[in-house]
Coordinates of C-alpha atoms in Angstrom, one line a residue:
X21 CA 29.4 -7.0 5.5
X22 CA 29.2 -7.1 9.2
X23 CA 25.9 -5.6 10.2
X24 CA 27.0 -4.4 13.6
X25 CA 29.9 -2.6 12.1
X26 CA 27.6 -1.0 9.5
X27 CA 25.2 0.0 12.3
X28 CA 28.0 1.8 14.2
X29 CA 29.1 3.6 11.0
X30 CA 25.4 4.6 10.2
X31 CA 24.9 5.9 13.8
X32 CA 28.1 8.0 13.7
X33 CA 27.4 9.3 10.3
X34 CA 23.9 10.3 11.2
X35 CA 25.1 12.1 14.3
X36 CA 27.9 14.0 12.4
X37 CA 25.6 14.8 9.4
X38 CA 22.5 15.7 11.4
X39 CA 22.7 19.5 10.7
X40 CA 23.1 19.2 6.9
X41 CA 20.5 16.4 6.8
X42 CA 17.9 18.5 8.5
X43 CA 18.8 21.6 6.4
X44 CA 19.0 19.8 3.0
X45 CA 17.1 16.5 3.3
X46 CA 16.4 16.3 -0.5
X47 CA 20.1 16.1 -1.2
X48 CA 20.4 12.9 1.0
X49 CA 17.2 11.5 -0.5
X50 CA 18.8 12.0 -4.0
X51 CA 22.0 10.2 -2.9
X52 CA 19.9 7.3 -1.6
X53 CA 18.0 7.1 -4.9
X54 CA 21.3 7.3 -6.8
X55 CA 22.6 4.3 -4.9
X56 CA 19.5 2.3 -5.8
X57 CA 19.9 3.3 -9.4
X58 CA 23.6 2.4 -9.4
X59 CA 22.7 -1.0 -8.0
X60 CA 20.2 -1.6 -10.8
X61 CA 22.7 -0.4 -13.4
X62 CA 25.3 -2.8 -12.0
X63 CA 22.8 -5.7 -12.1
X64 CA 21.9 -4.9 -15.7
X65 CA 25.2 -3.8 -17.3
X66 CA 27.8 -4.9 -14.7
X67 CA 30.2 -2.9 -12.6
X68 CA 33.7 -3.7 -11.2
X69 CA 33.6 -6.3 -8.4
X70 CA 35.0 -3.8 -5.8
X71 CA 31.9 -1.7 -6.4
X72 CA 29.4 -4.5 -6.9
X73 CA 30.0 -6.4 -3.7
X74 CA 29.3 -3.4 -1.4
X75 CA 26.1 -2.7 -3.5
X76 CA 25.0 -6.3 -2.9
X77 CA 25.4 -5.9 0.9
X78 CA 24.1 -2.4 1.2
X79 CA 21.2 -2.5 -1.3
X80 CA 20.3 -6.0 -2.4
X81 CA 20.6 -7.4 1.2
X82 CA 19.0 -4.2 2.6
X83 CA 21.7 -3.9 5.3
X84 CA 22.1 -0.2 5.0
X85 CA 18.3 0.4 5.2
X86 CA 18.0 -1.9 8.2
X87 CA 20.9 -0.2 9.9
X88 CA 19.2 3.2 9.5
X89 CA 15.9 1.9 10.8
X90 CA 17.8 0.5 13.8
X91 CA 19.3 4.0 14.4
X92 CA 15.8 5.4 14.3
X93 CA 14.6 2.7 16.7
X94 CA 17.4 3.3 19.2
X95 CA 17.0 7.0 19.2
X96 CA 13.4 6.4 20.4
X97 CA 14.9 4.5 23.4
X98 CA 16.8 7.5 24.7
X99 CA 15.4 9.6 27.5
X100 CA 13.8 12.9 26.4
X101 CA 16.0 14.9 28.7
X102 CA 19.2 13.4 27.3
X103 CA 21.4 15.6 25.1
X104 CA 21.8 12.9 22.5
X105 CA 18.1 12.5 22.2
X106 CA 17.5 16.2 21.7
X107 CA 20.2 16.3 19.0
X108 CA 19.0 13.2 17.1
X109 CA 15.2 13.3 17.4
X110 CA 14.8 16.1 14.8
X111 CA 16.2 13.8 12.0
X112 CA 14.3 10.6 12.8
X113 CA 11.9 11.3 10.0
X114 CA 14.6 12.1 7.5
X115 CA 16.6 8.9 8.4
X116 CA 13.4 6.9 8.0
X117 CA 12.7 8.3 4.5
X118 CA 16.3 7.5 3.4
X119 CA 15.9 4.0 4.7
X120 CA 12.6 3.6 2.8
X121 CA 14.2 4.7 -0.5
X122 CA 17.1 2.2 0.0
X123 CA 14.5 -0.6 0.7
X124 CA 13.1 -0.2 -2.8
X125 CA 16.1 -1.9 -4.4
X126 CA 15.8 -4.9 -2.1
X127 CA 12.1 -5.2 -2.6
X128 CA 12.3 -4.9 -6.4
X129 CA 14.9 -7.7 -6.7
X130 CA 13.1 -10.2 -4.5
X131 CA 9.6 -9.3 -5.8
X132 CA 10.8 -10.0 -9.3
X133 CA 12.3 -13.3 -8.2
X134 CA 9.7 -14.8 -5.9
X135 CA 6.3 -13.4 -7.2
X136 CA 6.4 -15.3 -10.5
X137 CA 7.2 -18.5 -8.7
X138 CA 4.4 -18.0 -6.2
X139 CA 1.9 -17.1 -8.9
X140 CA 3.1 -20.0 -11.1
X141 CA 2.6 -22.6 -8.3
X142 CA 6.3 -23.4 -8.4
X143 CA 7.9 -25.3 -5.5
X144 CA 9.0 -22.9 -2.9
X145 CA 10.3 -23.3 0.7
X146 CA 7.6 -22.7 3.3
X147 CA 9.9 -20.3 5.2
X148 CA 10.4 -18.3 2.1
X149 CA 6.7 -18.2 1.4
X150 CA 5.9 -16.9 4.9
X151 CA 8.8 -14.4 4.6
X152 CA 7.3 -13.2 1.4
X153 CA 4.0 -12.7 3.0
X154 CA 5.7 -10.7 5.8
X155 CA 7.5 -8.7 3.2
X156 CA 4.2 -7.7 1.6
X157 CA 3.0 -6.5 4.9
X158 CA 6.2 -4.6 5.4
X159 CA 5.8 -3.0 2.0
X160 CA 2.4 -1.7 2.9
X161 CA 3.7 -0.3 6.2
X162 CA 6.8 1.1 4.6
X163 CA 4.6 3.1 2.1
X164 CA 2.3 4.3 4.9
X165 CA 5.1 5.3 7.3
X166 CA 7.3 6.7 4.6
X167 CA 4.7 8.9 3.1
X168 CA 3.5 10.2 6.5
X169 CA 7.1 11.0 7.5
X170 CA 7.3 13.6 4.7
X171 CA 7.0 17.1 6.2
X172 CA 4.3 18.2 3.8
X173 CA 2.1 15.3 4.7
X174 CA 2.8 15.6 8.4
X175 CA 1.8 19.3 8.3
X176 CA -1.5 18.4 6.5
X177 CA -2.4 15.7 9.0
X178 CA -3.8 16.3 12.4
X179 CA -1.4 15.6 15.2
X180 CA -3.6 12.9 16.8
X181 CA -4.1 11.1 13.5
X182 CA -0.4 11.3 12.6
X183 CA 0.6 9.9 16.0
X184 CA -1.8 7.0 15.5
X185 CA -0.3 6.2 12.1
X186 CA 3.2 6.4 13.4
X187 CA 2.5 3.9 16.1
X188 CA 2.5 1.3 13.3
X189 CA 6.3 1.7 13.4
X190 CA 6.4 -0.7 16.3
X191 CA 4.7 -3.4 14.2
X192 CA 7.0 -2.5 11.3
X193 CA 10.1 -3.0 13.4
X194 CA 8.8 -6.3 14.7
X195 CA 8.0 -7.6 11.2
X196 CA 11.5 -6.6 10.0
X197 CA 12.9 -8.9 12.5
X198 CA 10.4 -11.7 11.7
X199 CA 11.4 -11.3 8.0
X200 CA 15.1 -11.5 8.7
X201 CA 14.7 -14.5 11.0
X202 CA 12.6 -16.4 8.5
X203 CA 15.1 -15.9 5.8
X204 CA 18.2 -16.7 7.9
X205 CA 16.9 -19.4 10.2
X206 CA 17.0 -22.4 7.7
X207 CA 20.6 -21.7 6.8
X208 CA 21.5 -21.1 10.4
X209 CA 19.9 -24.4 11.5
X210 CA 21.9 -26.2 8.8
X211 CA 25.2 -24.9 10.2
X212 CA 25.7 -21.8 8.0
X213 CA 28.2 -19.7 10.0
X214 CA 27.4 -16.5 8.3
X215 CA 23.6 -17.0 8.8
X216 CA 24.2 -17.9 12.5
X217 CA 26.3 -14.8 13.1
X218 CA 23.8 -12.5 11.3
X219 CA 20.9 -14.0 13.1
X220 CA 22.7 -13.5 16.5
X221 CA 23.5 -9.8 15.7
X222 CA 20.0 -9.0 14.5
X223 CA 18.4 -10.8 17.5
X224 CA 20.7 -8.8 19.9
X225 CA 19.9 -5.5 18.2
X226 CA 16.2 -5.9 18.0
X227 CA 16.1 -7.6 21.4
X228 CA 17.9 -4.7 23.0
X229 CA 15.5 -2.3 21.3
X230 CA 12.5 -4.2 22.7
X231 CA 13.9 -4.2 26.2
X232 CA 15.0 -0.6 26.2
X233 CA 11.8 0.7 24.6
X234 CA 9.7 -1.2 27.1
X235 CA 11.8 0.1 29.9
X236 CA 11.3 3.7 28.7
X237 CA 7.6 3.2 28.4
X238 CA 7.4 1.9 32.0
X239 CA 9.5 4.8 33.2
X240 CA 7.3 7.3 31.4
X241 CA 4.1 5.7 32.8
X242 CA 5.6 5.8 36.3
X243 CA 6.5 9.5 35.9
X244 CA 2.9 10.3 34.7
X245 CA 1.5 8.4 37.7
X246 CA 3.7 10.4 40.1
X247 CA 2.7 13.7 38.5
X248 CA -1.0 12.8 38.7
X249 CA -0.6 11.9 42.4
X250 CA 1.3 15.1 43.2
X251 CA -1.3 17.2 41.4
X252 CA -4.3 15.7 43.3
X253 CA -3.6 17.4 46.7
X254 CA -3.1 20.7 45.0
X255 CA -6.5 20.3 43.3
X256 CA -8.1 19.4 46.5
X257 CA -6.7 22.4 48.3
X258 CA -7.9 24.7 45.6
X259 CA -11.4 23.2 45.7
X260 CA -11.5 23.6 49.5
X261 CA -10.5 27.2 49.2
X262 CA -13.1 27.8 46.6
X263 CA -15.8 26.3 48.9
X264 CA -14.5 28.5 51.7
X265 CA -14.7 31.7 49.6
X266 CA -18.2 30.8 48.5
X267 CA -19.3 30.2 52.1

């Protein structure tokens, strides 16, 4: 399944369903969990091919989860004054939790496949071994970020601490790209067209995020500097007036 096409569908669906998602997040979490269970059912007992192939793309290959994470990433690149940002920001946590649930199917499949081989000292490609190590780090961050995205946990955590934890999302997004690149690069270098196309799209999406997010950070820092500069004369005038009154 074309990831870029899936990303567009995910973004449009998130926008159209933002109100029910915010009002009834548990319903959407349940749907995500049912998709994962359906995938495991299909892997164990079999399902028609027309159903199995989308499940492989969406769940086993983790494309739907990555698409939702990409939507969350790109929302963060929007200006705070923009209408789209104000409409989409309230559901970033819910989208992240749905993506975390969908990741479980992907992780379970490949953990069961590669962990016995690594523990048994079986021959394994170095790229795959490094990608597996990155996947372990992703799992830890996924658990940390997913749990702290829950409303009940957020309310029980101080704002400062919660913000510090959520900053790990930048590392999480970077490791997602590293994991994807490590898995796709060998096939891409050997002429695999599908791998080359996927690697190009992922590089474009994550590269665009990096540029846009960095640009937003620079713009916000510039605005803060200007606000501090404009506030300084006012403070000085107030201090002079206070000295004059005291005299």
